[in-house]
């Protein structure tokens, strides 16, 4: 969320204001390009996914597009259009406030997606999923309140009055991400079976879960720390402008790696086949003999496209991240 900014009309360095905002826009644009590639890959590779997953991916991409348009308009307005108009440089342009909406909605959607995964993997633990949802929707409520209140303000300095709300939003976002990642990792760790290939697959899933939560939570924490340490600058924007892209890309990585994260485990079975089946008859009488042939069968760990969780085909279901 936008904090404060010194009067750009005064003689001052722009490195910690418009400079960091510009860097944030550039990095966000790079992540947006990555999400475009991942989205195209998803629709091409998983055409049979449930409709709600396809709509979720489409919704996050649309929200990312709106957010990128807003922050691009913001930096263009302050560095080009109104840079030499001193009065305009202290007034918040509409896009600097509007950009908070798509980021908040996108983050809420992705966190709800992972909450469902936690619920499935934890054997429908309503208490754990409920706790996560309370944090997620409290964060969404704070974000909604921030937008409504900030729309009634005119200058960046006015936003100092709602700094506690801004801090709460970043803290709740980080808390939800950490709790989701920790829940996924612990549940997956408990699902280990002792079989090498199964445990290897689970270890990969644990790594993905930890890295996903780590990226978004660290970005939220960096934004929070920057806001607390330097509220008169826009250093926080370097991180906040990117957090929406991280949510979208984490969702797409989770969906696109379902076919890649597959393990196989061989089982060897001995099947007795009469020797007459594999050898021609002879004129000599002999005892009936059986020929033992080893048949290798493979069990595949795959992801059910409908339920969107990992199952062990031919065995009991093993829940995992999408």
Coordinates of C-alpha atoms in Angstrom, one line a residue:
X1 CA 0.0 0.0 0.0
X2 CA 1.3 3.5 -0.7
X3 CA 2.9 5.1 2.3
X4 CA 4.2 8.7 2.1
X5 CA 6.5 10.5 -0.2
X6 CA 8.4 13.7 0.2
X7 CA 7.5 16.7 -2.0
X8 CA 9.2 15.8 -5.3
X9 CA 9.1 19.4 -6.2
X10 CA 11.9 20.2 -3.7
X11 CA 15.5 19.6 -4.5
X12 CA 16.1 16.0 -3.3
X13 CA 17.4 12.7 -4.6
X14 CA 14.8 10.5 -6.3
X15 CA 16.6 7.2 -5.6
X16 CA 14.5 6.2 -2.6
X17 CA 11.2 7.5 -4.0
X18 CA 10.5 7.4 -7.8
X19 CA 13.7 5.4 -8.3
X20 CA 12.7 2.4 -6.2
X21 CA 9.1 2.7 -7.6
X22 CA 10.5 2.5 -11.1
X23 CA 12.6 -0.6 -10.2
X24 CA 9.5 -2.2 -8.7
X25 CA 7.5 -1.6 -11.9
X26 CA 10.3 -3.1 -14.0
X27 CA 10.6 -6.2 -11.8
X28 CA 6.9 -6.6 -11.7
X29 CA 6.8 -6.5 -15.5
X30 CA 9.4 -9.2 -15.7
X31 CA 7.3 -11.5 -13.4
X32 CA 4.2 -10.6 -15.4
X33 CA 6.0 -11.9 -18.5
X34 CA 6.8 -15.1 -16.7
X35 CA 3.2 -15.6 -15.7
X36 CA 2.1 -15.1 -19.3
X37 CA 4.4 -18.0 -20.4
X38 CA 3.2 -20.1 -17.5
X39 CA -0.4 -19.4 -18.3
X40 CA 0.0 -20.4 -21.9
X41 CA 1.7 -23.6 -20.8
X42 CA -1.0 -24.4 -18.3
X43 CA -3.9 -24.1 -20.8
X44 CA -1.9 -26.1 -23.4
X45 CA -0.8 -28.9 -21.0
X46 CA -3.9 -29.3 -18.8
X47 CA -6.9 -28.8 -21.1
X48 CA -9.0 -31.3 -19.0
X49 CA -8.6 -29.5 -15.7
X50 CA -11.8 -28.5 -13.8
X51 CA -13.5 -25.3 -14.9
X52 CA -12.9 -23.6 -11.6
X53 CA -9.1 -24.0 -11.9
X54 CA -9.1 -22.6 -15.4
X55 CA -11.2 -19.6 -14.2
X56 CA -8.9 -19.1 -11.2
X57 CA -5.8 -18.9 -13.5
X58 CA -7.7 -16.5 -15.8
X59 CA -8.8 -14.3 -12.9
X60 CA -5.3 -14.0 -11.5
X61 CA -3.9 -13.1 -14.9
X62 CA -6.5 -10.4 -15.4
X63 CA -5.9 -9.0 -12.0
X64 CA -2.1 -9.0 -12.7
X65 CA -2.8 -7.1 -16.0
X66 CA -4.9 -4.5 -14.2
X67 CA -2.3 -4.1 -11.5
X68 CA 0.6 -3.6 -14.0
X69 CA -1.4 -1.0 -15.9
X70 CA -2.1 0.9 -12.6
X71 CA 1.5 1.0 -11.4
X72 CA 2.7 1.9 -14.9
X73 CA 0.3 4.8 -15.0
X74 CA 1.4 5.8 -11.5
X75 CA 5.1 6.1 -12.4
X76 CA 4.4 7.8 -15.7
X77 CA 2.2 10.3 -14.0
X78 CA 4.7 11.4 -11.4
X79 CA 7.9 11.2 -13.5
X80 CA 6.5 12.6 -16.8
X81 CA 3.0 14.2 -16.7
X82 CA 3.1 16.0 -13.4
X83 CA 6.8 16.2 -12.6
X84 CA 7.1 20.0 -13.0
X85 CA 3.8 20.7 -11.4
X86 CA 4.6 21.0 -7.7
X87 CA 1.1 20.8 -6.5
X88 CA 0.3 17.7 -8.4
X89 CA 3.3 15.9 -7.1
X90 CA 2.0 15.9 -3.5
X91 CA -1.5 14.7 -4.6
X92 CA -2.2 10.9 -4.9
X93 CA -3.2 10.0 -8.4
X94 CA -6.1 7.5 -8.6
X95 CA -3.9 4.6 -9.9
X96 CA -1.6 4.6 -6.9
X97 CA -4.6 3.7 -4.8
X98 CA -6.4 1.5 -7.3
X99 CA -3.4 -0.8 -7.6
X100 CA -4.1 -2.1 -4.1
X101 CA -7.3 -3.8 -5.2
X102 CA -6.0 -6.3 -7.8
X103 CA -3.1 -7.2 -5.5
X104 CA -5.4 -7.9 -2.5
X105 CA -7.9 -9.9 -4.5
X106 CA -5.2 -12.0 -6.2
X107 CA -3.5 -12.7 -2.9
X108 CA -6.8 -13.8 -1.3
X109 CA -7.7 -16.1 -4.2
X110 CA -4.3 -17.8 -4.2
X111 CA -4.2 -18.2 -0.4
X112 CA -7.7 -19.7 -0.5
X113 CA -6.5 -22.1 -3.1
X114 CA -3.7 -23.3 -0.9
X115 CA -6.0 -23.4 2.1
X116 CA -8.1 -26.0 0.3
X117 CA -4.9 -28.0 -0.4
X118 CA -4.1 -27.9 3.4
X119 CA -7.6 -29.0 4.2
X120 CA -7.4 -32.0 1.8
X121 CA -3.9 -33.0 2.9
X122 CA -4.6 -32.7 6.6
X123 CA -7.6 -35.2 6.4
X124 CA -10.1 -32.4 6.4
X125 CA -8.8 -30.6 9.5
X126 CA -11.4 -27.9 9.8
X127 CA -9.6 -26.2 12.7
X128 CA -6.4 -25.7 10.8
X129 CA -8.1 -24.6 7.6
X130 CA -10.4 -22.4 9.5
X131 CA -7.5 -20.6 11.3
X132 CA -5.9 -19.9 7.9
X133 CA -9.1 -18.6 6.4
X134 CA -9.6 -16.3 9.4
X135 CA -6.2 -14.7 8.8
X136 CA -6.8 -14.6 5.0
X137 CA -10.2 -12.9 5.3
X138 CA -9.1 -10.6 8.1
X139 CA -6.4 -9.5 5.8
X140 CA -8.9 -9.0 2.9
X141 CA -11.1 -7.0 5.2
X142 CA -8.2 -4.7 6.3
X143 CA -7.3 -4.3 2.6
X144 CA -10.9 -3.3 1.7
X145 CA -11.0 -0.8 4.6
X146 CA -7.6 0.6 3.5
X147 CA -8.9 1.3 0.0
X148 CA -12.2 2.9 1.2
X149 CA -10.4 5.1 3.7
X150 CA -7.5 6.1 1.4
X151 CA -10.0 7.1 -1.4
X152 CA -11.1 9.9 0.9
X153 CA -7.6 11.3 1.2
X154 CA -5.8 13.6 -1.1
X155 CA -2.1 13.7 -0.3
X156 CA 0.6 11.1 0.5
X157 CA 1.1 12.7 4.0
X158 CA -2.6 11.9 4.8
X159 CA -1.8 8.2 4.5
X160 CA 0.4 8.4 7.7
X161 CA -2.8 8.4 9.7
X162 CA -3.6 4.8 8.6
X163 CA -0.1 3.4 8.9
X164 CA -1.2 0.9 11.5
X165 CA -3.7 -0.5 9.0
X166 CA -1.0 -0.7 6.4
X167 CA 1.3 -2.6 8.8
X168 CA -1.5 -5.0 9.7
X169 CA -2.1 -5.9 6.0
X170 CA 1.5 -6.8 5.4
X171 CA 1.8 -8.7 8.7
X172 CA -1.3 -10.7 8.1
X173 CA -0.3 -11.6 4.6
X174 CA 3.1 -12.8 5.8
X175 CA 1.5 -14.8 8.6
X176 CA -1.0 -16.5 6.3
X177 CA 1.8 -17.5 3.9
X178 CA 4.0 -18.9 6.6
X179 CA 1.2 -20.9 8.2
X180 CA 0.2 -22.3 4.8
X181 CA 3.7 -23.3 3.9
X182 CA 4.4 -24.8 7.3
X183 CA 1.1 -26.8 7.3
X184 CA 1.9 -28.2 3.8
X185 CA 5.4 -29.2 4.8
X186 CA 4.5 -30.9 8.1
X187 CA 1.5 -32.8 6.6
X188 CA 3.7 -34.0 3.7
X189 CA 6.5 -35.0 6.0
X190 CA 4.1 -37.1 8.1
X191 CA 2.9 -38.8 4.8
X192 CA 6.3 -40.4 4.2
X193 CA 6.0 -44.2 3.8
X194 CA 9.6 -45.4 4.0
X195 CA 9.6 -46.4 0.3
X196 CA 12.4 -44.6 -1.5
X197 CA 10.6 -43.4 -4.6
X198 CA 7.5 -42.3 -2.7
X199 CA 9.5 -40.4 -0.1
X200 CA 11.6 -38.8 -2.9
X201 CA 8.4 -37.5 -4.5
X202 CA 7.1 -36.2 -1.1
X203 CA 10.5 -34.5 -0.4
X204 CA 10.2 -32.7 -3.8
X205 CA 6.7 -31.5 -2.8
X206 CA 7.9 -30.3 0.6
X207 CA 10.6 -28.3 -1.2
X208 CA 8.1 -26.7 -3.5
X209 CA 5.7 -25.9 -0.7
X210 CA 8.4 -24.3 1.4
X211 CA 9.8 -22.2 -1.4
X212 CA 6.4 -21.0 -2.5
X213 CA 5.5 -19.8 1.0
X214 CA 8.9 -18.4 1.6
X215 CA 8.9 -16.2 -1.5
X216 CA 5.6 -14.5 -0.8
X217 CA 6.1 -14.2 3.0
X218 CA 9.6 -12.8 2.6
X219 CA 8.3 -10.2 0.1
X220 CA 5.5 -9.2 2.5
X221 CA 8.0 -9.0 5.4
X222 CA 10.4 -6.9 3.3
X223 CA 7.7 -4.5 2.4
X224 CA 6.6 -4.3 6.1
X225 CA 10.2 -3.7 7.3
X226 CA 10.8 -1.0 4.7
X227 CA 7.6 0.7 5.7
X228 CA 8.5 0.7 9.4
X229 CA 12.1 1.7 8.9
X230 CA 11.6 4.4 6.2
X231 CA 8.0 5.5 6.0
X232 CA 8.9 8.8 4.3
X233 CA 10.2 6.9 1.2
X234 CA 8.8 4.5 -1.3
X235 CA 11.3 1.7 -0.8
X236 CA 8.5 -0.6 0.3
X237 CA 7.1 -0.3 -3.3
X238 CA 10.0 -2.3 -4.6
X239 CA 8.6 -5.3 -2.8
X240 CA 4.9 -4.5 -2.7
X241 CA 4.6 -4.1 -6.5
X242 CA 6.0 -7.6 -6.9
X243 CA 3.9 -9.6 -4.3
X244 CA 0.9 -10.0 -6.6
X245 CA 3.1 -11.4 -9.3
X246 CA 4.6 -13.9 -6.8
X247 CA 1.2 -15.1 -5.8
X248 CA 0.2 -15.7 -9.4
X249 CA 3.4 -17.4 -10.3
X250 CA 3.3 -19.6 -7.2
X251 CA -0.2 -20.8 -8.3
X252 CA 0.9 -21.5 -11.8
X253 CA 4.0 -23.4 -10.7
X254 CA 1.9 -25.5 -8.4
X255 CA -0.5 -26.4 -11.3
X256 CA 2.1 -26.8 -14.0
X257 CA 4.4 -29.1 -12.1
X258 CA 1.8 -31.8 -11.4
X259 CA 2.9 -33.9 -14.3
X260 CA 6.6 -33.3 -13.7
X261 CA 6.5 -34.3 -10.1
X262 CA 5.8 -38.0 -10.6
X263 CA 7.6 -40.9 -9.1
X264 CA 7.5 -44.6 -10.2
X265 CA 8.0 -47.6 -8.0
X266 CA 8.6 -51.0 -9.5
X267 CA 7.1 -54.2 -8.1
X268 CA 8.3 -57.5 -9.2
X269 CA 5.8 -60.4 -9.4
X270 CA 6.4 -64.0 -10.1
X271 CA 3.9 -65.6 -12.5
X272 CA 3.9 -69.3 -13.2
X273 CA 3.4 -70.2 -16.9
X274 CA 3.2 -73.8 -18.1
X275 CA 6.3 -74.7 -20.2
X276 CA 4.1 -75.9 -23.0
X277 CA 3.1 -72.3 -23.7
X278 CA 6.6 -71.3 -24.4
X279 CA 8.1 -74.5 -25.8
X280 CA 7.0 -76.9 -28.5
X281 CA 5.6 -80.3 -27.5
X282 CA 8.0 -83.3 -27.4
X283 CA 7.5 -87.0 -27.9
X284 CA 9.1 -87.7 -24.5
X285 CA 6.8 -88.1 -21.5
X286 CA 7.9 -85.9 -18.7
X287 CA 6.4 -84.2 -15.7
X288 CA 4.5 -81.0 -16.1
X289 CA 6.9 -78.2 -15.6
X290 CA 6.2 -74.5 -15.0
X291 CA 8.4 -71.7 -16.2
X292 CA 8.6 -68.8 -13.8
X293 CA 8.7 -65.5 -15.5
X294 CA 9.2 -62.2 -13.7
X295 CA 6.8 -59.5 -14.7
X296 CA 7.7 -55.9 -13.8
X297 CA 4.8 -53.7 -13.0
X298 CA 5.0 -50.0 -12.4
X299 CA 2.9 -47.9 -10.1
X300 CA 2.7 -44.3 -11.1
X301 CA 2.2 -41.4 -8.8
X302 CA 0.0 -39.1 -10.7
X303 CA -2.2 -36.1 -10.0
X304 CA -5.9 -36.4 -10.4
X305 CA -7.0 -33.5 -12.6
X306 CA -10.4 -33.4 -11.1
X307 CA -9.6 -33.4 -7.4
X308 CA -6.2 -31.8 -8.1
X309 CA -4.3 -33.8 -5.5
X310 CA -1.7 -36.5 -5.8
X311 CA -2.8 -40.1 -5.7
X312 CA -1.0 -43.4 -5.9
X313 CA -2.6 -45.3 -8.7
X314 CA -3.4 -48.8 -7.6
X315 CA -3.0 -48.1 -4.0
X316 CA -4.4 -45.9 -1.2
X317 CA -4.6 -42.2 -2.0
X318 CA -1.8 -40.0 -0.8
X319 CA -2.7 -36.3 -0.7
X320 CA -0.2 -33.8 -1.8
X321 CA 0.1 -30.3 -3.0
X322 CA -1.4 -29.5 -6.4

